[in-house]
PDB file of C-alpha atoms and ligand atoms in Angstrom:
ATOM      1  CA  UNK A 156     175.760   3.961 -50.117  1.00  0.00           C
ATOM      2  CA  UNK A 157     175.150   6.473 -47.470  1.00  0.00           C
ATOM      3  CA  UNK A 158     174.962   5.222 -43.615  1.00  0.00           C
ATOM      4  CA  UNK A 159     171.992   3.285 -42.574  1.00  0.00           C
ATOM      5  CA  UNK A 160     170.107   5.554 -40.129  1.00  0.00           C
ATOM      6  CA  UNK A 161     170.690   4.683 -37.122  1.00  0.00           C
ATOM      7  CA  UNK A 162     172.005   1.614 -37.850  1.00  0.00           C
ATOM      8  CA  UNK A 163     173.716   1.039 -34.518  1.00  0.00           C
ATOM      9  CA  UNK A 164     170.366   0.497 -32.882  1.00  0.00           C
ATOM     10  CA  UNK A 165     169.063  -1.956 -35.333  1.00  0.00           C
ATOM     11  CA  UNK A 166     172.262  -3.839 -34.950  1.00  0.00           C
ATOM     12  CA  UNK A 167     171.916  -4.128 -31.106  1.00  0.00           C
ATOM     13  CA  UNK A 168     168.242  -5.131 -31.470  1.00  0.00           C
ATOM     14  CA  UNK A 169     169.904  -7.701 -33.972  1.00  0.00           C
ATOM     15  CA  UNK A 170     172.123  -8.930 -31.286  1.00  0.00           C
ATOM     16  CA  UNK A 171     169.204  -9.223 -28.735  1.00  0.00           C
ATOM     17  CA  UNK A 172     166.993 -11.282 -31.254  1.00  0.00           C
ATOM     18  CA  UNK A 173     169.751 -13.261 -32.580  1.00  0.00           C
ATOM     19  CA  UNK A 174     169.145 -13.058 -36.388  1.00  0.00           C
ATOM     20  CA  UNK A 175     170.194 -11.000 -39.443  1.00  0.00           C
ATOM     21  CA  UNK A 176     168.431  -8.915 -41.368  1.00  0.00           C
ATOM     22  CA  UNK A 177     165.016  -7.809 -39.752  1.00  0.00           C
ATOM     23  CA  UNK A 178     162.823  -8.797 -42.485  1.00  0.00           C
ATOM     24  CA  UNK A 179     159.949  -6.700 -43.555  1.00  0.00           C
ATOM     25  CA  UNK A 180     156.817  -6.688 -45.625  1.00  0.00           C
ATOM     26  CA  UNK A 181     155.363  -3.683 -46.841  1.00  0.00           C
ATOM     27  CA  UNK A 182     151.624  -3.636 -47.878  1.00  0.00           C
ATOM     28  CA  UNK A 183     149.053  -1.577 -48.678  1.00  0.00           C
ATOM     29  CA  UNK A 184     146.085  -0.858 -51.720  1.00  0.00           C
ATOM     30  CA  UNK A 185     147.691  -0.054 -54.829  1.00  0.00           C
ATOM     31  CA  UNK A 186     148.779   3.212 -55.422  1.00  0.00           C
ATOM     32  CA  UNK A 187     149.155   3.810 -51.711  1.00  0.00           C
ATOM     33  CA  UNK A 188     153.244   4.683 -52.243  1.00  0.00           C
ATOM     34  CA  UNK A 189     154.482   1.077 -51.308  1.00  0.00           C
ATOM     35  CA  UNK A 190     157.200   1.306 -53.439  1.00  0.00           C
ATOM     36  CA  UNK A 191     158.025   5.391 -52.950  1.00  0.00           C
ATOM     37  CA  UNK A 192     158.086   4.358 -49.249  1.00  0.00           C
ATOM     38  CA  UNK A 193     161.054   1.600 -49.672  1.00  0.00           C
ATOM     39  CA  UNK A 194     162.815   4.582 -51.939  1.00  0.00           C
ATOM     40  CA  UNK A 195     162.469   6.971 -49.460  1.00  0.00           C
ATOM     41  CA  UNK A 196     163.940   4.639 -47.040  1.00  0.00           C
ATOM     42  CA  UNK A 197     166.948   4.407 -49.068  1.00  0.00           C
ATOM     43  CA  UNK A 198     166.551   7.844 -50.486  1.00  0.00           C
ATOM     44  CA  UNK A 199     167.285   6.725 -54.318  1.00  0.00           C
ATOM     45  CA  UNK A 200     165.257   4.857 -56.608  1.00  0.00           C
ATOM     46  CA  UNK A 201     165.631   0.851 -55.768  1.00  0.00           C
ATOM     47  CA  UNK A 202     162.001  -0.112 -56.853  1.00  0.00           C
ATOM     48  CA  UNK A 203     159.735   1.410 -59.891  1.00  0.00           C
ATOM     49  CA  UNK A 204     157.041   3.648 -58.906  1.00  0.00           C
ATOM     50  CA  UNK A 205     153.943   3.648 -60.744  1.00  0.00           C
ATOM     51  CA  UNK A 206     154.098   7.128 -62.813  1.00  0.00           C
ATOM     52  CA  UNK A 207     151.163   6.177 -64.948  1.00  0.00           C
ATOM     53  CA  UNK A 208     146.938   5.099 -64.062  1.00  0.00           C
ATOM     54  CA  UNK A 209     147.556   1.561 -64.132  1.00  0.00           C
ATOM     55  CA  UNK A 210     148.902  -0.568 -61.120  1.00  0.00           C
ATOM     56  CA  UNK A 211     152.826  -0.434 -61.120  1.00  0.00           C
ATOM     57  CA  UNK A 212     154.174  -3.396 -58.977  1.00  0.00           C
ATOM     58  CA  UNK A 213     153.594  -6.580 -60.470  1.00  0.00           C
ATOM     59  CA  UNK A 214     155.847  -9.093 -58.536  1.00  0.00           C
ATOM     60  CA  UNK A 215     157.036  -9.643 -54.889  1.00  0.00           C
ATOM     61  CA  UNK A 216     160.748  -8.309 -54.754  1.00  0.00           C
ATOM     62  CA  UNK A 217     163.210  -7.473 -51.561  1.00  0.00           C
ATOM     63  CA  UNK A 218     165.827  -5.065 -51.042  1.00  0.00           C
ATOM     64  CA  UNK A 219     168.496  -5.195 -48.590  1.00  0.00           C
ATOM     65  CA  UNK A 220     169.952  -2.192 -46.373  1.00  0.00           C
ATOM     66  CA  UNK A 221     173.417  -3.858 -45.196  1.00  0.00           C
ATOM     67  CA  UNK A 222     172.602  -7.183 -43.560  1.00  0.00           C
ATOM     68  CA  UNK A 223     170.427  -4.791 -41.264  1.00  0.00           C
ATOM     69  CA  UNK A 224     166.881  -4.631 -43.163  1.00  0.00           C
ATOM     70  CA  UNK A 225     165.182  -6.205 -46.058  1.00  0.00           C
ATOM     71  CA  UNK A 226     162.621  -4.851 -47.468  1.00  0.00           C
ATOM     72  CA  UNK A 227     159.596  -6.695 -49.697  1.00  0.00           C
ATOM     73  CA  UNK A 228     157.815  -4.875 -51.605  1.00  0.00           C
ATOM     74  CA  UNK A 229     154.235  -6.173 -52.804  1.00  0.00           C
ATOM     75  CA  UNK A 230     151.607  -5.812 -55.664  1.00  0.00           C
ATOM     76  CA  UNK A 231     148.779  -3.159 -54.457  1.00  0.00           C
ATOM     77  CA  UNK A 232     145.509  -4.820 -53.484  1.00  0.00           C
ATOM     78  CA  UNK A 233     141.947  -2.967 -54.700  1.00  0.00           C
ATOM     79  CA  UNK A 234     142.857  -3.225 -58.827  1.00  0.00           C
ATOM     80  CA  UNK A 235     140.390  -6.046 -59.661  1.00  0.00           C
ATOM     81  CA  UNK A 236     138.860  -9.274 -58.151  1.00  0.00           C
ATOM     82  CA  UNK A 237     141.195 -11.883 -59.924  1.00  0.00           C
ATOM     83  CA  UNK A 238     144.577  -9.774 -59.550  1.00  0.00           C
ATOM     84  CA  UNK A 239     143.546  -9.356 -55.576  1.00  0.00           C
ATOM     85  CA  UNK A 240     142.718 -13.202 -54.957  1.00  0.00           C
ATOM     86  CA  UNK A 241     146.083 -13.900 -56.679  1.00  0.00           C
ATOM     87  CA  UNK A 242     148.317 -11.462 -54.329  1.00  0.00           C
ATOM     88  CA  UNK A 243     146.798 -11.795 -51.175  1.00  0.00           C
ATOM     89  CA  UNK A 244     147.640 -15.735 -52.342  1.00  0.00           C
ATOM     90  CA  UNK A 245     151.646 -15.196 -52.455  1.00  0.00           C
ATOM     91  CA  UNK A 246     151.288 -12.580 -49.802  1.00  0.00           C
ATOM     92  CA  UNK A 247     150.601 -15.227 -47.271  1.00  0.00           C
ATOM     93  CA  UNK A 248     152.797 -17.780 -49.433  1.00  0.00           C
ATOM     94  CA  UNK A 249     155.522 -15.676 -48.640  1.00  0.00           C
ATOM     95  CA  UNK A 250     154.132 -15.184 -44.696  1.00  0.00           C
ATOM     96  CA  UNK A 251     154.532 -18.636 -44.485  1.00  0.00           C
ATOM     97  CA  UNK A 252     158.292 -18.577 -45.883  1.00  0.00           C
ATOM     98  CA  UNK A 253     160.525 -20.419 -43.888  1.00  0.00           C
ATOM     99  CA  UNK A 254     163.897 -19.969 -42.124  1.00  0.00           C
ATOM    100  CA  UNK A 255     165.775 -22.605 -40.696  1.00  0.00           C
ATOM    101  CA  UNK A 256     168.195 -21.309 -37.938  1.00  0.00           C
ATOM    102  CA  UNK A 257     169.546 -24.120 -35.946  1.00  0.00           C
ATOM    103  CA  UNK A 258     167.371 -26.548 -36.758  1.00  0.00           C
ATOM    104  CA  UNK A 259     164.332 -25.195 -35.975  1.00  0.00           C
ATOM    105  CA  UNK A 260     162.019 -23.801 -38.172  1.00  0.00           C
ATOM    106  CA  UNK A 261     160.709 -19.847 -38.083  1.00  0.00           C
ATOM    107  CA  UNK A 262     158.514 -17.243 -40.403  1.00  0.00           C
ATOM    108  CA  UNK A 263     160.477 -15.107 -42.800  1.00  0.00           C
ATOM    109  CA  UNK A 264     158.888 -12.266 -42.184  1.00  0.00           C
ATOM    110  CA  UNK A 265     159.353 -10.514 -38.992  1.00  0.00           C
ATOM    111  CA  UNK A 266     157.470  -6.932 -39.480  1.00  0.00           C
ATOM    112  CA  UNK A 267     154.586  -6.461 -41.606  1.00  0.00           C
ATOM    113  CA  UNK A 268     154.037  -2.416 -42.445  1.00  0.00           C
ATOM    114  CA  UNK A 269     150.853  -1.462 -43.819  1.00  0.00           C
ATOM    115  CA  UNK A 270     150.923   1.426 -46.047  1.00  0.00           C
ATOM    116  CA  UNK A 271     147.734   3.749 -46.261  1.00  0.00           C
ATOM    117  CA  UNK A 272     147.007   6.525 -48.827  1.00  0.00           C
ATOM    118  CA  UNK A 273     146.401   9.522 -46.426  1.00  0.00           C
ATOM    119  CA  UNK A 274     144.594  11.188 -49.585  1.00  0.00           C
ATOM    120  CA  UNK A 275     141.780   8.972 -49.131  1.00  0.00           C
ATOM    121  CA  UNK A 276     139.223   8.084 -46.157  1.00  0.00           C
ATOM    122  CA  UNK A 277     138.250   5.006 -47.965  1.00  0.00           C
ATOM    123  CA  UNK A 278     139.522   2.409 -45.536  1.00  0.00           C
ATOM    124  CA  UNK A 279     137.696  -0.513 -47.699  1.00  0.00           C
ATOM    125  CA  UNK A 280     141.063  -1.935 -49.269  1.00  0.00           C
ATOM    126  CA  UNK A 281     143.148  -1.907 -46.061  1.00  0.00           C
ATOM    127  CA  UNK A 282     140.539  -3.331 -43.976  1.00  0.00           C
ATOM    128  CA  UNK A 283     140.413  -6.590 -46.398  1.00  0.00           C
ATOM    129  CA  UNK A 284     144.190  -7.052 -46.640  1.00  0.00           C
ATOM    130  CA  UNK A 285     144.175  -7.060 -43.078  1.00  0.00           C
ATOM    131  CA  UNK A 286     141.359  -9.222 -42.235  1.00  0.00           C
ATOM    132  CA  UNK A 287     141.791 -11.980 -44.842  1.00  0.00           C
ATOM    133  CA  UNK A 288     145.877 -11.918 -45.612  1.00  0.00           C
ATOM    134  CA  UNK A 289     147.793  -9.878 -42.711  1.00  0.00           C
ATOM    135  CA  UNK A 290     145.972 -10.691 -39.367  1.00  0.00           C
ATOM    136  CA  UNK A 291     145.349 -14.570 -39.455  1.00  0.00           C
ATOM    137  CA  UNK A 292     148.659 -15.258 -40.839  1.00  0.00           C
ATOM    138  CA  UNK A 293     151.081 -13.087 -38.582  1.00  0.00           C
ATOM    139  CA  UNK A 294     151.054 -11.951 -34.768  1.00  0.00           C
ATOM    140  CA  UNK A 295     149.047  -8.991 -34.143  1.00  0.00           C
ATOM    141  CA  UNK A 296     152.427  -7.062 -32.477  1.00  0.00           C
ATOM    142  CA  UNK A 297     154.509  -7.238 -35.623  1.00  0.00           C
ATOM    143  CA  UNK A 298     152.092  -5.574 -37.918  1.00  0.00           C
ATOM    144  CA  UNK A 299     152.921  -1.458 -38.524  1.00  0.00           C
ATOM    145  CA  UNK A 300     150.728   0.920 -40.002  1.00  0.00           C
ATOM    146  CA  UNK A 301     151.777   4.174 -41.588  1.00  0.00           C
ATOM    147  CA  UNK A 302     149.792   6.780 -43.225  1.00  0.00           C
ATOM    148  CA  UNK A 303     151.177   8.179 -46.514  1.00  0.00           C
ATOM    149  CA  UNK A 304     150.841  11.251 -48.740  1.00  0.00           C
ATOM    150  CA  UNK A 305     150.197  13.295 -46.143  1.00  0.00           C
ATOM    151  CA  UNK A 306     150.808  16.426 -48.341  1.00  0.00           C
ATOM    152  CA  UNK A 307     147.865  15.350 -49.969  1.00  0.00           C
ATOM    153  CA  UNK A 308     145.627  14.522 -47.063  1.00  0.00           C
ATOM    154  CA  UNK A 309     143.575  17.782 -47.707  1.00  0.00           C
ATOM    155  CA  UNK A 310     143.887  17.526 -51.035  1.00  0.00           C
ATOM    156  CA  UNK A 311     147.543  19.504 -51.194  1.00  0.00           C
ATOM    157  CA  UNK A 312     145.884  22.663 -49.321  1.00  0.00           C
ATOM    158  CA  UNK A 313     147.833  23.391 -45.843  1.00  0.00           C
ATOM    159  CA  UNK A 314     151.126  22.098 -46.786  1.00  0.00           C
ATOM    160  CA  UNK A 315     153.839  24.484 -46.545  1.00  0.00           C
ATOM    161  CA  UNK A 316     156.092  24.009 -49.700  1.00  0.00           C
ATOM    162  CA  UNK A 317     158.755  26.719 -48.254  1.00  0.00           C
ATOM    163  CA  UNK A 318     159.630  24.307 -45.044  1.00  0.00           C
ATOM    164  CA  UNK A 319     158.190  21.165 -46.998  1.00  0.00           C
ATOM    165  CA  UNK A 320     156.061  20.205 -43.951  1.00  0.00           C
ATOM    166  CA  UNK A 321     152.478  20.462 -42.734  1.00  0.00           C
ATOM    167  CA  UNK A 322     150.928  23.938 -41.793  1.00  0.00           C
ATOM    168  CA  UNK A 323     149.108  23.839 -38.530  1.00  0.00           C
ATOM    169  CA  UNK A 324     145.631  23.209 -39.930  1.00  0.00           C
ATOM    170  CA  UNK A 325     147.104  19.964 -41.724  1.00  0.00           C
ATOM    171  CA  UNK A 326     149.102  19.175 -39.052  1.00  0.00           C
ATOM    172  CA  UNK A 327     146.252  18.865 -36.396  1.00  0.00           C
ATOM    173  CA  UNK A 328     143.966  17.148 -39.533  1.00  0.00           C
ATOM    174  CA  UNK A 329     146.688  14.540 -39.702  1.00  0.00           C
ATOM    175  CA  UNK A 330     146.709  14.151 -36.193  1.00  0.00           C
ATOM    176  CA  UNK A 331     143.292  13.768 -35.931  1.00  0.00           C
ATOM    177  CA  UNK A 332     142.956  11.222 -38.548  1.00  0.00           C
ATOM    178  CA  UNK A 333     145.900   8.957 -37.358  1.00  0.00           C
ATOM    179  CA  UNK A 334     143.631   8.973 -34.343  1.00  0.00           C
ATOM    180  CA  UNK A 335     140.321   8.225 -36.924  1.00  0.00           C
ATOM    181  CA  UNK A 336     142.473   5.414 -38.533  1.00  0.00           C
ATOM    182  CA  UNK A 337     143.546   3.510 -35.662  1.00  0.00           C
ATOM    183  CA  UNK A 338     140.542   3.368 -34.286  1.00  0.00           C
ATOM    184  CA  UNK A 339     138.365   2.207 -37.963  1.00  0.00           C
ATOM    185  CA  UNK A 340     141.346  -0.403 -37.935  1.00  0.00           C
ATOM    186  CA  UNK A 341     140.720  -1.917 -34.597  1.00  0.00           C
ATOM    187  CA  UNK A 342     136.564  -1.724 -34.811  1.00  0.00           C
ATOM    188  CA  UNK A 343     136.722  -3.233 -38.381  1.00  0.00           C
ATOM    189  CA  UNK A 344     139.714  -5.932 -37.741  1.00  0.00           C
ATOM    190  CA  UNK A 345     139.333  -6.680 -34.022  1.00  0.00           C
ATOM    191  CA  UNK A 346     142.959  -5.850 -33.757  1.00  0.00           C
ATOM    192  CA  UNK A 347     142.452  -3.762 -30.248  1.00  0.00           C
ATOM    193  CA  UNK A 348     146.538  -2.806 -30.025  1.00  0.00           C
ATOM    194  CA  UNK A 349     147.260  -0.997 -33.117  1.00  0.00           C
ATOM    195  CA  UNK A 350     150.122   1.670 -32.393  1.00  0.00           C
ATOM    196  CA  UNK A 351     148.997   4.891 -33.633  1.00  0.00           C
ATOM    197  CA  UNK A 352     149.688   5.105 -37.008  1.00  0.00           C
ATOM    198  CA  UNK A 353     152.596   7.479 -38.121  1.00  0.00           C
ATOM    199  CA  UNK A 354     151.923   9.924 -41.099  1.00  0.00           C
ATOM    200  CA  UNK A 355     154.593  11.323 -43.583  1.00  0.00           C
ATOM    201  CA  UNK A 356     154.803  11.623 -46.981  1.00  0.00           C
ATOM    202  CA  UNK A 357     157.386   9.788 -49.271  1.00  0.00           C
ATOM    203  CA  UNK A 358     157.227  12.051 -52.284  1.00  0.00           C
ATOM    204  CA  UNK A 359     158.351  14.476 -50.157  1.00  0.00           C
ATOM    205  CA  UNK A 360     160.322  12.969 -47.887  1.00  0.00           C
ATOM    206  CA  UNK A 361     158.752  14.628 -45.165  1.00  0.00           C
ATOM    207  CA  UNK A 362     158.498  12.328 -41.740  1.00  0.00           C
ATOM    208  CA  UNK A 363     160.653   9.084 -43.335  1.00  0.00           C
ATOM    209  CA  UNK A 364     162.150   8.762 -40.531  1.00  0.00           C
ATOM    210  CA  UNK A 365     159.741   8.432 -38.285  1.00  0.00           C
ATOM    211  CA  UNK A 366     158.287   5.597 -40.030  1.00  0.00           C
ATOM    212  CA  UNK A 367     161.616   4.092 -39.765  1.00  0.00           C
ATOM    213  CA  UNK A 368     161.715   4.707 -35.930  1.00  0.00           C
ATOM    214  CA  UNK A 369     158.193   3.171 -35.578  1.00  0.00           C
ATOM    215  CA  UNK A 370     159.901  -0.151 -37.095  1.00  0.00           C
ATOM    216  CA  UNK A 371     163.311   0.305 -35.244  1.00  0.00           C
ATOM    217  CA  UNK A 372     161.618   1.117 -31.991  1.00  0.00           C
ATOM    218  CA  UNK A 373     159.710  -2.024 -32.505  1.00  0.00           C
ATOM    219  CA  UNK A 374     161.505  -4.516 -33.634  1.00  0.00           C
ATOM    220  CA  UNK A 375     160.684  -8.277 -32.220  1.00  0.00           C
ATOM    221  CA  UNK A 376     163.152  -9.917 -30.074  1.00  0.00           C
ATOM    222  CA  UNK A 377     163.056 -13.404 -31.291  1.00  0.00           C
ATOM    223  CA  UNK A 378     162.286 -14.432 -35.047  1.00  0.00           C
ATOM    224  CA  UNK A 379     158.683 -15.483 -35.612  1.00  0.00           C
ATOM    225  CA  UNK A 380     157.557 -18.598 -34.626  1.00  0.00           C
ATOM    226  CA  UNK A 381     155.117 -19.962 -37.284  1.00  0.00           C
ATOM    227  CA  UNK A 382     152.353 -21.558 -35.324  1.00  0.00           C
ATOM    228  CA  UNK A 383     149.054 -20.247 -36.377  1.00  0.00           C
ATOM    229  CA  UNK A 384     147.983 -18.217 -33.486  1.00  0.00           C
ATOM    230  CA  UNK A 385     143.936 -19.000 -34.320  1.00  0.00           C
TER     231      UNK A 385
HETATM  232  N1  LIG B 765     151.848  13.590 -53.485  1.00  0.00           N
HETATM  233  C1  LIG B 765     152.380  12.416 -53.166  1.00  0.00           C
HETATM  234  N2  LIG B 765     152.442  11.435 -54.075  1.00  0.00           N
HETATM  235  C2  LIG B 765     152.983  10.257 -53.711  1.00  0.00           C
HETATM  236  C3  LIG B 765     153.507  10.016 -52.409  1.00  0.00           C
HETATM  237  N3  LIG B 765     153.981   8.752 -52.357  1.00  0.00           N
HETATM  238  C4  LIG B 765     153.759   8.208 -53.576  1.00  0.00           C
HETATM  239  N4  LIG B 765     153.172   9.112 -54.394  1.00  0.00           N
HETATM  240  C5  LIG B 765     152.779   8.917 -55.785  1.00  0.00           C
HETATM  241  O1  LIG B 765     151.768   7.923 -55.835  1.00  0.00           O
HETATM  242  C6  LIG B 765     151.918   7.137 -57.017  1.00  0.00           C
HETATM  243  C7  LIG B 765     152.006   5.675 -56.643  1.00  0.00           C
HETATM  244  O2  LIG B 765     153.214   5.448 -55.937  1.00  0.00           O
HETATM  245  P1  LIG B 765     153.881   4.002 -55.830  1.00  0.00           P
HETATM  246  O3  LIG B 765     155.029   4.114 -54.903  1.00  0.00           O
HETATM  247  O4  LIG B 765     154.128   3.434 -57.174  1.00  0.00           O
HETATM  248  O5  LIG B 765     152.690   3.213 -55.128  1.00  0.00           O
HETATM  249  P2  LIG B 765     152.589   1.645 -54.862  1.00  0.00           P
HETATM  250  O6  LIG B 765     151.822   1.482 -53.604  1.00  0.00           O
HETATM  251  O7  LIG B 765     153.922   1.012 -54.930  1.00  0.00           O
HETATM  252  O8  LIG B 765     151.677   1.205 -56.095  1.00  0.00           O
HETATM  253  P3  LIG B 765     151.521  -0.255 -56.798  1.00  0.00           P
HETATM  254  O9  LIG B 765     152.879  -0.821 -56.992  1.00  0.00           O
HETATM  255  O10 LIG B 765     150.843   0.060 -58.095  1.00  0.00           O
HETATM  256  O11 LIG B 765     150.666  -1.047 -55.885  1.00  0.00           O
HETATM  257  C8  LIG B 765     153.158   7.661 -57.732  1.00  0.00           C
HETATM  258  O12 LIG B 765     152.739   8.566 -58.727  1.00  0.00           O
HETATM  259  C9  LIG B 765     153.920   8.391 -56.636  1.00  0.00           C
HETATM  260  O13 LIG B 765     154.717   9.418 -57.152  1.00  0.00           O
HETATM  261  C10 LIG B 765     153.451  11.096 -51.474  1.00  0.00           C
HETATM  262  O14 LIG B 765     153.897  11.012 -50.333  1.00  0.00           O
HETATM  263  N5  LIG B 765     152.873  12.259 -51.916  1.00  0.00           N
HETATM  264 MG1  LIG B 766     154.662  -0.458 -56.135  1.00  0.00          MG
END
């Protein structure tokens, strides 16, 4: 396996907090690039990606980098009513997982990183998994938002395929709607202190690592504590 990026780092933020691996959940409307994210992160193929019209990821599953990161990846929410009410049910099932370190009890989950398709403005899907599954059940400082398929954010016009990256037109569209999208997010969730949402695309591997930065850079101190902060 090749070297965890900068896996130093997460080690000494490991060392701060006390705990082993930083656990997090990624999220996001289906067909949003959960899964290609977690890939891209390892840069091989560690979870199926959905290659076909219907939904791909049926089940909650983890992945570990070292004994640095896990990963969970989730079902997509936004396919039906029935197949929503029953993921956004063992989404904050598994919020409320437990971990005993000496003998007191904490949350599983440390990070929760929302994935967004940045091929769509339609922000109907995120809002709900964050207002009804991600916000009540987890600190407001441990939830991430990242904006993928951002070759595709103007429909694939404006992205340079000789340097794999955005032209300048894209680039300043992106920009603009990372702005757009943190600030829908905070109006429509009342979460005021959303970081500014990082764009990249997965597919592409374009801007990977900056998602992994935004979770490095971030990473709590101490494992959750699970009191219900309402
Ligand atoms: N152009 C482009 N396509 C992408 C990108 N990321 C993912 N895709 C495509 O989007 C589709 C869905 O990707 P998945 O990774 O399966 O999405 P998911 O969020 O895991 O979907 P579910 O498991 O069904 O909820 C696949 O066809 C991917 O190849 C990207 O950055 N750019
Ligand atoms: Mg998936």
């Amino acid at each position: 396996m090749n070297r965890v990026y900068r896996s130093e780092d997460i080690y000494k933020n490991l060392m701060i907090a006390r705990f082993s691996p930083l656990d997090v959940l990624v999220v996001g409307g289906t067909g949003a690039g959960k899964s290609s994210t977690i890939n891209a992160f390892f840069e091989k193929e560690v979870m199926k990606v959905g290659r076909h019209c219907d939904p791909e990821t049926m089940n909650i599953s983890s992945i570990k980098m070292d004994e640095l990161i896990r990963f969970w990846d989730s079902p997509g929410l936004g396919d039906n009513i029935n197949s929503d009410r029953r993921y956004s049910k063992e989404l904050v099932e598994l919020l409320y997982k437990e971990y005993y370190m000496q003998g007191n009890k904490y949350g599983l989950i440390d990070t929760v990183l929302v994935i967004l398709d940045g091929s769509s403005r339609d922000l109907g899907t995120t809002y709900r998994l964050l207002n009804e599954v991600v916000v009540p059940n987890i600190q407001i400082n441990r939830i991430l938002v990242a904006i993928n398929q951002a070759d595709m954010a103007m429909k694939g016009r404006h992205w340079y395929e000789k340097h794999n990256c955005p032209d300048e037109v894209l680039m300043s569209f992106l920009e603009e709607k990372a702005d757009s999208v943190r600030r829908r997010l905070a109006e429509a969730t009342n979460v005021k202190v959303l970081r500014k949402p990082v764009f990249y695309s997965a597919e592409r591997g374009y801007n990977v690592k900056n998602v992994l930065d935004m979770i490095i850079d971030n990473m709590p101190r101490e494992r959750r504590k699970l009191i219900c902060q309402y």
